[in-house]
Amino acid sequence: MFRCIPDVLGYLFLFLRLNAEAAFSLRQTYSALCAVARDENKYVHEWVKYHKCLGIGTIYLYDHGSAVSLKGVVQDYVTEGFVQYIDFNGTHTKWKPSDGFADNLSKFSATIQGQAYHNCLQQHSTQHTFMGFIDIDEFIVLYDKQLQSIDDLLKRYETFGGVSFYWRLLGSNGHVNSPSDSVIKAYQRCVPLNNSQNTQFKSFVNTAFKPTMYSPHRASFQLEASTSYLVDENAVKIASGRNKRSSHMKASVYHYATKSKQDFAAKGRRGGGAGVTRPISFLNRLDRACTETCSEALELHDRLCTINT
């Protein structure tokens, strides 16, 4: 009879360990990011590390058909529970010029990005207060040096359906081939703040308002409340349609829209998550417009990585 005790203890230990691992994988964090990626093996680790330094609590990485799985690149973050890796399959409908913008739920839901965003909210919204939706070529930048994490900023918008931060576009920095430096170091030439390209944004939604992403940028909300809408960093309601203004006092989303010409060509071949592709003329126009230097992402990384890692 006493010889059964080690077996019982062994099973008990296994039970406790498996339940602890399950609880860890479903951990509650204030903020989270959902991102869809394909063949971003060279860049995804830097992107994950940067946003961990920023204080993001959890990243849900949806890998859509990468030739080489992205999981191995970020295995260290998967092991510690920071990255939840999802090998994601779906039916993707590419946009045609006649389709217009992906600005309604039915069209967006036909894309891989729309399907992944829906899954991310459906499966994980109860675990977080704010969930953000950005791409691997986008890095959130905080300008207020008093902030020690993205959560410190998001907490100011808990009474709204969500908050949106505007793009700051960066060009190729003259790189023909992909450089060996990090993205935030290699690409620092950017467009001026008043450039019309900066009027697009990305959003963090407040899960208490029961959000649905109906485009890569915007959300609708099922909760009936007087503040069930997206606001900008100044807590001003974002109107429908394409914006004609932007605000960059507290934060921006640095959008490395092209990287090098080599990267831009590869991006065009694989297509965007919502089916958007751009011609080489876009890179050339963007480079001509990049008349300023944006080093804040690199500076923020160096400051916050000493706090949040």
Coordinates of C-alpha atoms in Angstrom, one line a residue:
M1 CA 0.0 0.0 0.0
F2 CA 2.8 2.4 0.9
R3 CA 4.5 1.8 -2.5
C4 CA 1.5 3.6 -4.1
I5 CA 2.4 6.8 -2.4
P6 CA 5.2 7.9 -4.8
D7 CA 2.9 7.2 -7.8
V8 CA 0.2 9.3 -6.2
L9 CA 2.6 12.1 -5.4
G10 CA 3.9 11.9 -9.0
Y11 CA 0.5 12.3 -10.5
L12 CA -0.3 15.1 -8.1
F13 CA 2.8 16.9 -9.1
L14 CA 2.0 16.4 -12.8
F15 CA -1.6 17.7 -12.2
L16 CA -0.3 20.8 -10.4
R17 CA 2.3 21.5 -13.1
L18 CA -0.1 21.2 -16.0
N19 CA -2.6 23.4 -14.3
A20 CA 0.0 26.0 -13.5
E21 CA 1.1 26.0 -17.1
A22 CA -2.5 26.4 -18.3
A23 CA -3.0 29.3 -15.9
F24 CA 0.2 30.9 -17.0
S25 CA -0.8 30.7 -20.7
L26 CA -4.1 32.4 -19.9
R27 CA -2.6 35.0 -17.6
Q28 CA -4.3 38.3 -17.1
T29 CA -2.5 41.4 -18.2
Y30 CA -3.7 45.0 -18.5
S31 CA -2.6 45.4 -22.1
A32 CA -2.1 43.1 -25.1
L33 CA -1.3 43.2 -28.8
C34 CA -2.7 41.2 -31.6
A35 CA -0.6 40.9 -34.8
V36 CA -0.8 38.9 -38.0
A37 CA 2.5 38.1 -39.7
R38 CA 3.9 36.2 -42.6
D39 CA 7.5 35.6 -43.4
E40 CA 8.6 38.3 -41.0
N41 CA 11.4 36.0 -39.5
K42 CA 14.0 38.7 -39.7
Y43 CA 12.0 41.3 -37.9
V44 CA 9.6 39.7 -35.5
H45 CA 12.0 39.2 -32.6
E46 CA 13.0 42.9 -32.5
W47 CA 9.4 43.9 -32.7
V48 CA 8.4 41.6 -29.8
K49 CA 11.3 42.7 -27.7
Y50 CA 10.6 46.4 -28.3
H51 CA 7.0 46.1 -27.2
K52 CA 7.9 44.0 -24.2
C53 CA 10.2 46.9 -23.2
L54 CA 7.3 49.2 -23.8
G55 CA 5.3 47.3 -21.1
I56 CA 2.8 45.4 -23.2
G57 CA 1.6 42.5 -21.1
T58 CA 0.9 39.8 -23.8
I59 CA 1.4 39.5 -27.5
Y60 CA -0.8 37.2 -29.6
L61 CA 1.2 36.4 -32.8
Y62 CA -0.9 35.0 -35.6
D63 CA 1.4 33.3 -38.1
H64 CA -0.3 33.1 -41.5
G65 CA 1.5 30.6 -43.7
S66 CA 5.2 31.6 -43.1
A67 CA 7.6 29.4 -45.2
V68 CA 9.6 29.0 -42.0
S69 CA 7.5 29.1 -38.8
L70 CA 7.9 32.3 -36.8
K71 CA 7.6 30.4 -33.5
G72 CA 11.3 29.4 -33.5
V73 CA 12.4 33.0 -33.8
V74 CA 10.4 34.1 -30.7
Q75 CA 10.6 30.8 -28.8
D76 CA 12.3 32.5 -25.8
Y77 CA 9.2 34.7 -25.5
V78 CA 6.8 31.8 -26.1
T79 CA 8.5 29.8 -23.3
E80 CA 8.1 32.6 -20.8
G81 CA 4.5 33.1 -21.7
F82 CA 4.8 36.6 -23.1
V83 CA 4.0 35.6 -26.7
Q84 CA 1.1 33.4 -27.5
Y85 CA 1.8 31.8 -30.9
I86 CA -1.1 30.9 -33.1
D87 CA -0.5 28.9 -36.4
F88 CA -3.4 30.6 -38.2
N89 CA -5.1 29.4 -41.3
G90 CA -7.9 31.1 -43.1
T91 CA -9.3 32.0 -46.5
H92 CA -8.0 35.3 -47.7
T93 CA -9.7 37.6 -50.2
K94 CA -7.3 40.1 -51.8
W95 CA -8.6 43.5 -52.5
K96 CA -9.0 44.7 -56.1
P97 CA -9.0 48.4 -57.0
S98 CA -12.8 48.2 -57.5
D99 CA -13.3 47.1 -53.9
G100 CA -12.3 50.4 -52.4
F101 CA -11.1 50.6 -48.8
A102 CA -11.6 47.8 -46.3
D103 CA -13.8 49.9 -44.1
N104 CA -16.7 47.7 -43.3
L105 CA -17.0 44.5 -41.4
S106 CA -18.1 42.2 -44.2
K107 CA -15.2 43.1 -46.4
F108 CA -12.6 43.1 -43.6
S109 CA -13.9 39.7 -42.4
A110 CA -12.9 38.2 -45.8
T111 CA -9.3 39.0 -45.1
I112 CA -6.8 37.0 -43.0
Q113 CA -6.2 40.1 -40.8
G114 CA -9.9 40.5 -40.2
Q115 CA -10.4 36.9 -39.3
A116 CA -7.3 36.9 -36.9
Y117 CA -8.5 40.1 -35.2
H118 CA -11.9 38.6 -34.7
N119 CA -10.4 35.4 -33.2
C120 CA -8.1 37.4 -31.0
L121 CA -10.9 39.4 -29.4
Q122 CA -13.2 36.4 -29.2
Q123 CA -10.7 34.2 -27.5
H124 CA -8.8 36.7 -25.3
S125 CA -10.8 39.9 -24.6
T126 CA -11.8 38.7 -21.1
Q127 CA -8.1 38.6 -20.1
H128 CA -7.1 42.2 -20.8
T129 CA -8.4 45.7 -20.4
F130 CA -6.9 47.1 -23.6
M131 CA -6.1 45.2 -26.7
G132 CA -4.1 46.9 -29.5
F133 CA -4.0 45.9 -33.2
I134 CA -0.8 46.8 -35.1
D135 CA 1.5 45.2 -37.7
I136 CA 5.1 44.0 -37.4
D137 CA 6.3 47.1 -39.3
E138 CA 4.7 49.4 -36.7
F139 CA 6.3 50.4 -33.4
I140 CA 4.4 52.4 -30.7
V141 CA 6.4 55.4 -29.5
L142 CA 5.7 57.3 -26.3
Y143 CA 6.9 60.9 -26.2
D144 CA 6.2 61.7 -22.5
K145 CA 9.4 60.8 -20.7
Q146 CA 7.4 60.5 -17.4
L147 CA 5.7 57.4 -18.7
Q148 CA 7.3 54.1 -17.7
S149 CA 5.0 51.9 -19.8
I150 CA 2.3 51.9 -22.4
D151 CA -0.2 51.0 -19.6
D152 CA 0.5 54.3 -17.8
L153 CA -0.9 56.0 -20.9
L154 CA -3.7 53.7 -21.7
K155 CA -5.2 54.1 -18.2
R156 CA -6.1 57.7 -19.0
Y157 CA -8.7 56.4 -21.6
E158 CA -10.5 53.7 -19.5
T159 CA -13.8 55.7 -19.8
F160 CA -13.8 55.4 -23.6
G161 CA -14.3 52.6 -26.1
G162 CA -10.7 52.9 -27.2
V163 CA -7.9 55.2 -28.1
S164 CA -6.1 55.6 -31.4
F165 CA -2.6 56.8 -32.0
Y166 CA -1.6 58.3 -35.3
W167 CA 1.1 57.1 -37.8
R168 CA 4.4 58.7 -38.3
L169 CA 5.7 57.3 -41.6
L170 CA 9.4 56.4 -42.2
G171 CA 11.0 55.7 -45.5
S172 CA 13.9 53.5 -46.8
N173 CA 16.6 55.8 -45.4
G174 CA 18.4 55.2 -48.8
H175 CA 18.8 51.5 -48.2
V176 CA 18.7 49.4 -51.4
N177 CA 19.4 46.1 -49.6
S178 CA 18.2 45.1 -46.1
P179 CA 20.8 46.4 -43.6
S180 CA 22.1 44.5 -40.7
D181 CA 21.1 47.1 -38.1
S182 CA 17.9 47.0 -36.2
V183 CA 14.8 48.6 -37.8
I184 CA 14.6 51.4 -35.3
K185 CA 18.3 52.2 -35.8
A186 CA 18.5 51.7 -39.6
Y187 CA 15.5 53.7 -40.5
Q188 CA 15.2 57.2 -39.0
R189 CA 14.3 59.4 -41.9
C190 CA 10.6 60.4 -41.5
V191 CA 7.9 62.6 -42.9
P192 CA 7.0 65.9 -41.1
L193 CA 4.2 65.7 -38.6
N194 CA 1.9 67.7 -40.8
N195 CA 2.2 65.3 -43.8
S196 CA -1.2 63.8 -44.9
Q197 CA 0.2 60.3 -44.6
N198 CA 0.2 60.7 -40.8
T199 CA -3.5 61.1 -40.5
Q200 CA -4.1 57.3 -40.4
F201 CA -3.9 55.6 -37.0
K202 CA -4.0 52.3 -35.1
S203 CA -6.1 51.5 -32.1
F204 CA -6.3 50.0 -28.7
V205 CA -9.8 48.9 -27.8
N206 CA -11.3 48.8 -24.3
T207 CA -12.6 45.2 -23.9
A208 CA -15.3 46.3 -21.4
F209 CA -17.1 48.0 -24.4
K210 CA -17.4 44.7 -26.3
P211 CA -15.4 45.9 -29.4
T212 CA -15.3 44.5 -33.0
M213 CA -12.6 45.5 -35.3
Y214 CA -14.2 46.3 -38.7
S215 CA -11.0 47.5 -40.3
P216 CA -7.3 47.4 -39.5
H217 CA -7.7 50.8 -37.9
R218 CA -11.2 51.1 -36.5
A219 CA -13.7 49.4 -34.1
S220 CA -17.3 49.4 -33.4
F221 CA -18.7 48.7 -29.9
Q222 CA -21.7 46.6 -28.7
L223 CA -21.9 48.2 -25.3
E224 CA -24.5 51.0 -25.4
A225 CA -22.8 53.9 -23.6
S226 CA -22.3 57.6 -24.2
T227 CA -18.5 57.0 -24.7
S228 CA -18.6 53.9 -26.9
Y229 CA -16.3 55.3 -29.5
L230 CA -12.6 55.8 -30.3
V231 CA -10.8 58.9 -29.2
D232 CA -7.4 60.3 -30.1
E233 CA -4.7 61.0 -27.6
N234 CA -6.4 64.2 -26.5
A235 CA -9.6 62.3 -25.7
V236 CA -11.4 63.8 -28.7
K237 CA -13.8 61.6 -30.5
I238 CA -12.5 60.3 -33.9
A239 CA -15.0 61.1 -36.6
S240 CA -16.0 58.6 -39.3
G241 CA -14.2 58.8 -42.7
R242 CA -10.6 59.6 -43.4
N243 CA -9.2 62.1 -41.0
K244 CA -7.6 65.4 -42.1
R245 CA -5.7 66.1 -39.0
S246 CA -3.5 64.2 -36.5
S247 CA -2.0 64.7 -33.0
H248 CA 1.4 63.5 -31.9
M249 CA 1.9 65.1 -28.5
K250 CA 1.8 61.9 -26.3
A251 CA 2.4 59.0 -28.7
S252 CA 2.7 57.9 -32.3
V253 CA 2.8 54.6 -34.2
Y254 CA 6.0 54.6 -36.2
H255 CA 5.2 52.9 -39.5
Y256 CA 8.2 51.5 -41.3
A257 CA 6.1 51.3 -44.4
T258 CA 8.8 50.3 -46.9
K259 CA 12.1 49.6 -45.1
S260 CA 14.7 48.9 -47.9
K261 CA 13.9 48.5 -51.6
Q262 CA 14.7 44.8 -51.2
D263 CA 12.2 44.5 -48.2
F264 CA 9.6 46.5 -50.1
A265 CA 9.8 44.2 -53.1
A266 CA 9.4 41.2 -50.8
K267 CA 6.5 42.8 -49.0
G268 CA 4.7 43.4 -52.3
R269 CA 5.1 39.7 -53.3
R270 CA 3.5 38.4 -50.2
G271 CA 0.8 41.0 -49.9
G272 CA -0.5 42.8 -46.8
G273 CA -2.8 41.1 -44.2
A274 CA -5.8 43.1 -45.5
G275 CA -4.7 42.6 -49.1
V276 CA -3.1 46.0 -49.6
T277 CA -0.1 46.2 -51.9
R278 CA 1.7 49.3 -53.1
P279 CA 3.8 50.1 -56.2
I280 CA 7.5 51.2 -56.1
S281 CA 6.3 54.7 -56.8
F282 CA 5.0 54.8 -53.2
L283 CA 8.5 54.2 -51.9
N284 CA 10.0 56.9 -54.1
R285 CA 7.3 59.4 -53.0
L286 CA 7.7 58.6 -49.4
D287 CA 11.5 58.9 -49.5
R288 CA 11.2 62.4 -51.1
A289 CA 8.8 63.4 -48.3
C290 CA 11.1 62.1 -45.5
T291 CA 12.9 65.4 -44.7
E292 CA 13.1 64.9 -40.9
T293 CA 14.9 62.6 -38.5
C294 CA 12.9 60.4 -36.0
S295 CA 15.1 58.8 -33.4
E296 CA 12.5 58.6 -30.6
A297 CA 11.9 54.8 -31.0
L298 CA 15.5 54.1 -30.5
E299 CA 15.7 56.4 -27.5
L300 CA 12.6 55.0 -26.0
H301 CA 13.8 51.4 -26.4
D302 CA 17.1 52.2 -24.6
R303 CA 15.2 53.9 -21.7
L304 CA 12.4 51.5 -21.1
C305 CA 14.4 48.3 -21.7
T306 CA 16.1 48.9 -18.4
I307 CA 12.7 49.1 -16.7
N308 CA 10.4 46.5 -18.2
T309 CA 12.5 43.5 -19.0

